[in-house]
């Protein structure tokens, strides 16, 4: 198995930042976006507000407020902040994340949160009142100073990650910040548990203690929370014993082996799947007065949830769901923000071959951009400035002929190009790779990766006018790509899935005439160096652009690597 570069090297040196320009660069956020967000007085110009009713509302106005970025570049910026702040915090001597925390951490889930409490004779569950709104801008700024940031950058970052002076639900970095703010609380609650010989976990605002006896009292929890600026939700304080409704984060902990989904939920799911299998999803949705699409997506989510929690039952329930899908697959569209502007979107695609541990791979990259003309112009200006600079290094004739490409560019030009990509251009990428066992299988492997990537691009380009520009490859002709595109678009239309407003065009382009091919070329080259563990500083170039890579897909294993499950090497779990 290939492994990642040594984790000891500090990549995001937020403690050294002193100015707003430095902060935006260190966070991977374009300066203009950073300045616009912190200066905006009306958050609904940048974010869409969603009022989500609570499960058991006390009155019609009892709901949660969640925020969603209206524009993709802003959403990517918040994701970049989340990853870099998380990485920075993990490398500070603050024991982050706390071992008892299972919400918003890698590998954490409601299942892992309930597991330590399985078989406990008695448990208490407590909620923090108004968890996210209680984490104010001032508290975030103080926390950032505590973990090592300078005063001015800490204040600017606190403004960037808050809405109306408080930590919002829905933005990518809110979970990281909430766990950082709660570090002192977690340490005190863990000490309280250890003093009494019981177990403690926290999942977001949900606190649990369990053991055979001697659990903390309501008064002790109230006092500890108050010490750290939080309030106990009096109406959500619960104590349960084995034999009663013994639940933690919605899962039964009465058995000693592993958490179980409540029997009532499983019975309801089996009954609904039975009706769908017999009469169809549409008929069932009509009978329960529910929108067809909502029924489909709700059942699909419940099936995945039960199969994940109770893995011994995964085959049984998945087989039943597949029988339902055999009758009617159902639509896969999700809700979208109506105010988001949809026009032309371009996908620039390229491929590369590389070898890891004697095994050859083919990788395919798609880069999404909205303004092709602006990207082309920016790259051409960068190349022109470099070629006309006295003393420019590298093979200038090759650069003049084919444009900026990673393998042909000198280190100086690579750095300038990466600066342009991360600081000024708006784009995002995905990478798909698979083994290339022989040259005779090249075309089949290429088309498989192309189909995988197109399937995702159709979803993310819902209602856009999509144009696919693919670098010329003499081994795979344009008609083959067009047939794949037509088949995937027709499948999406049949399933009622997200898709562009019309069949996307597919066009072959040359490196010499299409400057924007520089983007997928650099993404693939830096990914290749990272995967191969190139023994020099080139291996770190991928870290500079990783925030823009939405996912990496290992097509052989069916594994998707994302921000929450980062790629660390070929074959990583």
Coordinates of C-alpha atoms in Angstrom, one line a residue, residues 44-442:
X44 CA -28.9 36.8 2.3
X45 CA -26.9 38.3 -0.6
X46 CA -24.4 35.6 -0.2
X47 CA -26.3 32.8 1.5
X48 CA -29.7 31.2 1.2
X49 CA -31.6 30.9 4.5
X50 CA -33.5 27.6 5.3
X51 CA -35.9 27.3 8.2
X52 CA -36.0 23.6 9.1
X53 CA -38.8 22.5 11.5
X54 CA -37.5 20.6 14.5
X55 CA -38.6 17.0 15.1
X56 CA -40.8 17.8 18.1
X57 CA -41.6 21.5 17.8
X58 CA -43.1 23.3 20.8
X59 CA -44.8 25.9 18.6
X60 CA -45.1 26.7 14.9
X61 CA -42.0 29.0 15.0
X62 CA -39.8 26.3 16.6
X63 CA -37.3 25.6 13.8
X64 CA -33.5 25.6 13.0
X65 CA -32.0 28.2 10.8
X66 CA -29.5 26.7 8.3
X67 CA -27.5 28.7 5.7
X68 CA -26.3 27.6 2.2
X69 CA -23.9 29.4 -0.1
X70 CA -25.6 30.8 -3.2
X71 CA -22.4 30.6 -5.3
X72 CA -20.1 27.7 -5.8
X73 CA -16.8 29.8 -5.4
X74 CA -18.0 30.9 -1.9
X75 CA -18.9 27.4 -1.0
X76 CA -15.5 26.1 -2.1
X77 CA -13.9 28.9 0.0
X78 CA -15.6 27.8 3.1
X79 CA -14.6 24.2 2.5
X80 CA -11.0 25.3 2.0
X81 CA -11.1 27.2 5.4
X82 CA -12.6 24.1 7.1
X83 CA -9.8 21.8 5.9
X84 CA -7.0 24.1 6.5
X85 CA -8.2 25.2 10.0
X86 CA -8.7 21.5 10.9
X87 CA -5.2 20.6 9.7
X88 CA -3.7 23.6 11.6
X89 CA -5.6 22.7 14.8
X90 CA -4.5 19.0 14.6
X91 CA -0.9 20.1 14.5
X92 CA -1.1 22.4 17.6
X93 CA -0.4 21.0 21.1
X94 CA -4.1 21.2 22.1
X95 CA -5.2 17.6 21.8
X96 CA -7.7 18.3 19.0
X97 CA -10.0 16.7 18.3
X98 CA -11.0 15.4 21.8
X99 CA -11.2 11.6 22.0
X100 CA -14.7 11.7 23.3
X101 CA -16.1 13.7 20.4
X102 CA -17.8 11.8 17.6
X103 CA -19.7 14.5 15.8
X104 CA -18.1 16.3 12.9
X105 CA -14.8 14.4 13.1
X106 CA -13.3 11.9 10.6
X107 CA -14.6 8.4 11.3
X108 CA -17.2 9.7 13.8
X109 CA -20.9 8.9 13.5
X110 CA -24.0 8.4 15.6
X111 CA -23.0 4.7 15.6
X112 CA -19.5 5.3 17.0
X113 CA -20.9 7.8 19.5
X114 CA -23.4 5.1 20.9
X115 CA -20.9 2.2 20.8
X116 CA -19.0 3.0 24.1
X117 CA -22.3 3.0 25.9
X118 CA -23.6 -0.4 24.7
X119 CA -24.7 -2.6 27.6
X120 CA -24.5 0.2 30.2
X121 CA -26.9 -0.3 33.1
X122 CA -27.8 3.4 33.2
X123 CA -27.3 6.4 31.0
X124 CA -28.0 10.1 31.0
X125 CA -28.5 12.2 27.9
X126 CA -28.3 16.0 27.9
X127 CA -28.5 18.6 25.2
X128 CA -26.8 22.0 24.9
X129 CA -29.4 24.8 24.4
X130 CA -29.0 26.7 21.2
X131 CA -25.6 25.2 20.5
X132 CA -24.5 27.0 17.4
X133 CA -26.0 30.4 18.1
X134 CA -24.3 30.4 21.5
X135 CA -20.9 30.3 19.8
X136 CA -20.5 34.0 19.1
X137 CA -18.0 35.9 17.0
X138 CA -16.1 37.0 20.2
X139 CA -15.8 33.4 21.4
X140 CA -14.5 32.3 18.1
X141 CA -12.0 35.1 18.0
X142 CA -10.8 34.2 21.5
X143 CA -10.4 30.6 20.5
X144 CA -8.4 31.4 17.4
X145 CA -6.1 33.5 19.6
X146 CA -5.7 30.7 22.0
X147 CA -4.6 28.2 19.4
X148 CA -1.9 30.6 18.1
X149 CA -3.3 33.1 15.6
X150 CA -2.4 36.8 15.7
X151 CA -5.1 39.3 16.8
X152 CA -6.0 40.9 13.5
X153 CA -6.2 37.7 11.4
X154 CA -8.2 36.0 14.2
X155 CA -10.7 38.8 14.2
X156 CA -11.0 38.7 10.4
X157 CA -11.4 34.9 10.3
X158 CA -14.1 35.1 13.0
X159 CA -16.0 37.5 10.9
X160 CA -15.6 35.3 7.8
X161 CA -17.1 32.2 9.5
X162 CA -20.0 33.9 11.3
X163 CA -23.3 35.2 10.2
X164 CA -25.0 37.9 12.3
X165 CA -22.4 37.6 14.9
X166 CA -22.8 33.8 15.6
X167 CA -21.6 30.5 14.2
X168 CA -24.1 29.4 11.5
X169 CA -25.5 25.9 10.9
X170 CA -24.7 24.8 7.4
X171 CA -21.3 26.3 6.5
X172 CA -18.4 23.9 6.1
X173 CA -16.2 25.2 8.9
X174 CA -18.8 25.5 11.6
X175 CA -18.3 21.9 12.8
X176 CA -14.5 22.3 13.1
X177 CA -15.0 25.6 15.0
X178 CA -17.6 24.2 17.3
X179 CA -15.3 21.3 18.3
X180 CA -12.5 23.8 18.9
X181 CA -14.6 26.1 21.1
X182 CA -15.7 23.0 23.1
X183 CA -12.3 21.6 23.8
X184 CA -12.2 23.0 27.3
X185 CA -15.8 21.7 27.9
X186 CA -14.9 18.3 26.7
X187 CA -11.8 18.1 28.9
X188 CA -13.9 19.0 32.0
X189 CA -16.7 16.6 31.2
X190 CA -14.2 13.8 30.6
X191 CA -12.5 14.5 33.9
X192 CA -16.0 14.4 35.6
X193 CA -16.6 11.0 34.0
X194 CA -13.2 9.6 35.0
X195 CA -13.7 10.8 38.6
X196 CA -16.9 8.7 38.7
X197 CA -15.6 5.7 36.7
X198 CA -18.2 6.2 33.9
X199 CA -18.0 6.8 30.1
X200 CA -18.5 10.2 28.3
X201 CA -19.1 11.1 24.7
X202 CA -20.4 14.1 22.8
X203 CA -22.0 14.3 19.4
X204 CA -22.4 18.0 18.5
X205 CA -24.9 19.3 21.2
X206 CA -25.7 15.8 22.4
X207 CA -23.9 14.8 25.7
X208 CA -24.0 11.2 27.1
X209 CA -22.7 9.6 30.3
X210 CA -23.2 5.9 31.0
X211 CA -22.1 3.3 33.5
X212 CA -23.4 1.0 36.2
X213 CA -24.0 3.9 38.7
X214 CA -22.6 7.1 40.1
X215 CA -23.4 9.3 37.0
X216 CA -23.1 13.1 37.2
X217 CA -26.1 15.0 38.4
X218 CA -28.1 17.5 36.4
X219 CA -26.7 20.3 38.7
X220 CA -23.1 19.3 37.9
X221 CA -23.7 19.3 34.2
X222 CA -25.5 22.6 34.4
X223 CA -22.6 24.1 36.3
X224 CA -19.9 22.7 33.9
X225 CA -21.7 23.9 30.8
X226 CA -22.2 27.4 32.4
X227 CA -18.5 27.6 33.1
X228 CA -17.8 27.3 29.4
X229 CA -20.6 29.7 28.2
X230 CA -23.3 27.1 27.4
X231 CA -26.7 26.3 28.8
X232 CA -28.3 23.0 29.6
X233 CA -31.5 22.2 27.8
X234 CA -33.7 21.3 30.8
X235 CA -36.5 19.7 28.8
X236 CA -34.0 17.4 27.0
X237 CA -32.3 16.0 30.1
X238 CA -33.1 12.2 30.1
X239 CA -32.1 9.3 32.4
X240 CA -32.7 5.7 31.2
X241 CA -32.0 2.2 32.4
X242 CA -31.5 -1.1 30.6
X243 CA -35.0 -2.5 29.9
X244 CA -36.4 1.0 29.3
X245 CA -36.1 3.1 26.1
X246 CA -32.3 3.1 26.3
X247 CA -31.1 5.2 23.4
X248 CA -28.0 7.3 22.5
X249 CA -28.1 9.5 19.4
X250 CA -31.2 7.6 18.3
X251 CA -29.8 4.1 18.7
X252 CA -30.6 1.4 21.2
X253 CA -27.7 0.6 23.6
X254 CA -29.5 -2.2 25.5
X255 CA -27.4 -4.9 23.8
X256 CA -23.7 -5.3 24.6
X257 CA -22.5 -6.1 21.1
X258 CA -23.3 -2.9 19.0
X259 CA -25.9 -0.2 18.7
X260 CA -29.2 -1.1 17.1
X261 CA -31.8 0.9 15.1
X262 CA -35.0 1.1 17.0
X263 CA -37.4 -1.8 16.3
X264 CA -40.2 0.6 15.5
X265 CA -38.2 2.3 12.7
X266 CA -37.2 -1.1 11.2
X267 CA -40.7 -2.4 11.3
X268 CA -42.0 0.8 9.5
X269 CA -39.2 0.5 6.9
X270 CA -39.9 -3.1 6.1
X271 CA -43.6 -2.4 5.8
X272 CA -43.0 0.6 3.4
X273 CA -40.6 -1.5 1.3
X274 CA -43.2 -4.3 1.2
X275 CA -45.9 -1.9 -0.1
X276 CA -43.5 -0.4 -2.6
X277 CA -42.4 -3.8 -3.9
X278 CA -46.0 -4.9 -4.3
X279 CA -47.6 -1.7 -5.6
X280 CA -44.8 0.6 -6.7
X281 CA -43.3 3.7 -5.1
X282 CA -45.7 6.0 -6.8
X283 CA -48.8 4.3 -5.5
X284 CA -47.3 4.2 -2.0
X285 CA -46.4 7.9 -2.1
X286 CA -49.9 8.8 -3.1
X287 CA -51.4 6.8 -0.3
X288 CA -49.4 8.5 2.4
X289 CA -49.9 12.0 0.8
X290 CA -46.2 12.5 0.1
X291 CA -44.4 13.8 -3.0
X292 CA -43.1 11.0 -5.2
X293 CA -39.5 12.3 -5.1
X294 CA -39.5 12.8 -1.4
X295 CA -40.7 9.2 -0.8
X296 CA -38.0 7.8 -3.0
X297 CA -35.2 9.8 -1.4
X298 CA -36.5 9.2 2.2
X299 CA -36.7 5.4 1.7
X300 CA -33.3 5.3 0.0
X301 CA -31.8 7.3 3.0
X302 CA -33.4 5.0 5.5
X303 CA -32.2 1.9 3.8
X304 CA -28.6 3.1 3.7
X305 CA -28.8 4.2 7.4
X306 CA -30.2 0.9 8.7
X307 CA -27.6 -1.1 6.6
X308 CA -24.8 1.0 8.0
X309 CA -25.8 0.8 11.6
X310 CA -26.7 -2.9 11.6
X311 CA -24.3 -4.3 9.1
X312 CA -25.4 -7.9 9.7
X313 CA -28.8 -6.8 8.2
X314 CA -27.4 -4.9 5.3
X315 CA -27.8 -7.7 2.7
X316 CA -31.4 -8.4 3.7
X317 CA -32.5 -4.8 3.5
X318 CA -30.5 -3.9 0.4
X319 CA -31.8 -6.9 -1.4
X320 CA -35.4 -5.8 -0.6
X321 CA -34.6 -2.2 -1.8
X322 CA -33.1 -3.5 -5.0
X323 CA -36.2 -5.5 -5.7
X324 CA -38.2 -2.2 -5.3
X325 CA -35.8 -0.4 -7.7
X326 CA -36.2 -3.2 -10.3
X327 CA -39.8 -2.2 -10.5
X328 CA -39.2 1.5 -10.5
X329 CA -35.8 3.1 -10.0
X330 CA -37.3 6.5 -9.2
X331 CA -36.0 10.0 -9.6
X332 CA -32.7 11.1 -7.9
X333 CA -33.1 14.9 -8.1
X334 CA -32.7 16.9 -4.9
X335 CA -33.9 20.4 -4.0
X336 CA -32.0 23.3 -5.4
X337 CA -31.7 27.0 -4.7
X338 CA -34.0 28.7 -7.2
X339 CA -32.1 32.0 -7.0
X340 CA -28.8 30.5 -8.2
X341 CA -28.1 31.6 -11.7
X342 CA -27.5 28.9 -14.3
X343 CA -26.0 29.7 -17.7
X344 CA -23.0 28.1 -19.5
X345 CA -20.6 25.8 -17.7
X346 CA -17.5 24.3 -19.2
X347 CA -15.7 21.1 -18.3
X348 CA -12.1 20.8 -19.4
X349 CA -10.8 17.2 -19.3
X350 CA -7.4 15.6 -19.6
X351 CA -5.8 12.2 -18.7
X352 CA -2.5 10.9 -17.6
X353 CA -0.8 7.6 -17.0
X354 CA 1.4 6.8 -13.9
X355 CA 2.9 3.9 -12.1
X356 CA 2.8 3.1 -8.3
X357 CA 4.6 0.1 -6.9
X358 CA 5.0 -1.4 -10.3
X359 CA 1.3 -1.1 -11.1
X360 CA 0.2 1.1 -14.0
X361 CA -2.8 3.4 -13.7
X362 CA -4.8 5.7 -15.9
X363 CA -6.3 8.9 -14.4
X364 CA -8.9 11.2 -15.8
X365 CA -9.5 14.7 -14.6
X366 CA -12.5 17.1 -15.1
X367 CA -12.1 20.8 -14.3
X368 CA -15.3 22.9 -14.0
X369 CA -15.2 26.5 -14.9
X370 CA -18.0 29.0 -15.6
X371 CA -16.1 31.7 -17.5
X372 CA -13.9 30.0 -20.1
X373 CA -12.9 33.3 -21.7
X374 CA -11.6 34.7 -18.5
X375 CA -9.5 31.6 -17.7
X376 CA -8.1 31.5 -21.2
X377 CA -7.1 35.2 -21.0
X378 CA -5.6 34.9 -17.5
X379 CA -3.3 31.9 -18.5
X380 CA -2.3 33.6 -21.8
X381 CA -1.3 36.8 -19.9
X382 CA 0.7 34.7 -17.4
X383 CA 2.5 33.0 -20.2
X384 CA 3.1 36.2 -22.1
X385 CA 4.5 37.9 -19.0
X386 CA 6.8 35.0 -18.3
X387 CA 8.1 34.6 -21.9
X388 CA 8.9 38.3 -22.1
X389 CA 10.7 38.5 -18.7
X390 CA 14.4 38.9 -19.1
X391 CA 16.2 35.7 -17.8
X392 CA 13.1 33.5 -17.9
X393 CA 14.1 29.9 -17.3
X394 CA 13.0 26.7 -19.0
X395 CA 12.5 25.7 -22.7
X396 CA 10.7 28.9 -23.9
X397 CA 10.2 27.6 -27.4
X398 CA 8.2 24.6 -26.1
X399 CA 6.1 26.9 -23.9
X400 CA 5.5 29.2 -26.8
X401 CA 4.4 26.2 -29.0
X402 CA 2.1 24.2 -26.5
X403 CA 1.4 26.6 -23.6
X404 CA 1.9 26.1 -19.9
X405 CA 2.1 22.4 -18.9
X406 CA 3.5 21.1 -15.7
X407 CA 6.2 18.8 -17.2
X408 CA 7.5 21.5 -19.5
X409 CA 7.4 24.4 -17.1
X410 CA 10.4 25.5 -14.9
X411 CA 9.9 25.5 -11.2
X412 CA 9.4 29.3 -11.3
X413 CA 6.6 29.1 -13.8
X414 CA 5.0 26.2 -11.9
X415 CA 4.8 28.3 -8.8
X416 CA 3.3 31.3 -10.7
X417 CA 0.7 29.0 -12.3
X418 CA -0.2 27.5 -9.0
X419 CA -0.5 31.0 -7.5
X420 CA -2.9 32.0 -10.4
X421 CA -5.0 28.8 -9.9
X422 CA -5.4 29.1 -6.2
X423 CA -5.5 32.9 -5.7
X424 CA -7.4 34.3 -8.7
X425 CA -9.2 31.7 -10.9
X426 CA -12.5 30.1 -10.0
X427 CA -12.6 26.3 -10.7
X428 CA -13.1 22.9 -9.1
X429 CA -12.0 19.5 -10.2
X430 CA -12.6 15.7 -9.8
X431 CA -10.2 12.9 -10.5
X432 CA -11.0 9.3 -11.5
X433 CA -8.4 6.6 -11.7
X434 CA -8.2 2.9 -12.4
X435 CA -5.6 0.2 -13.1
X436 CA -4.3 -0.1 -16.7
X437 CA -3.5 -3.8 -16.9
X438 CA -2.4 -3.7 -20.6
X439 CA -2.3 -1.3 -23.6
X440 CA -5.1 -3.3 -25.2
X441 CA -7.4 -2.2 -22.4
X442 CA -6.6 1.5 -22.7

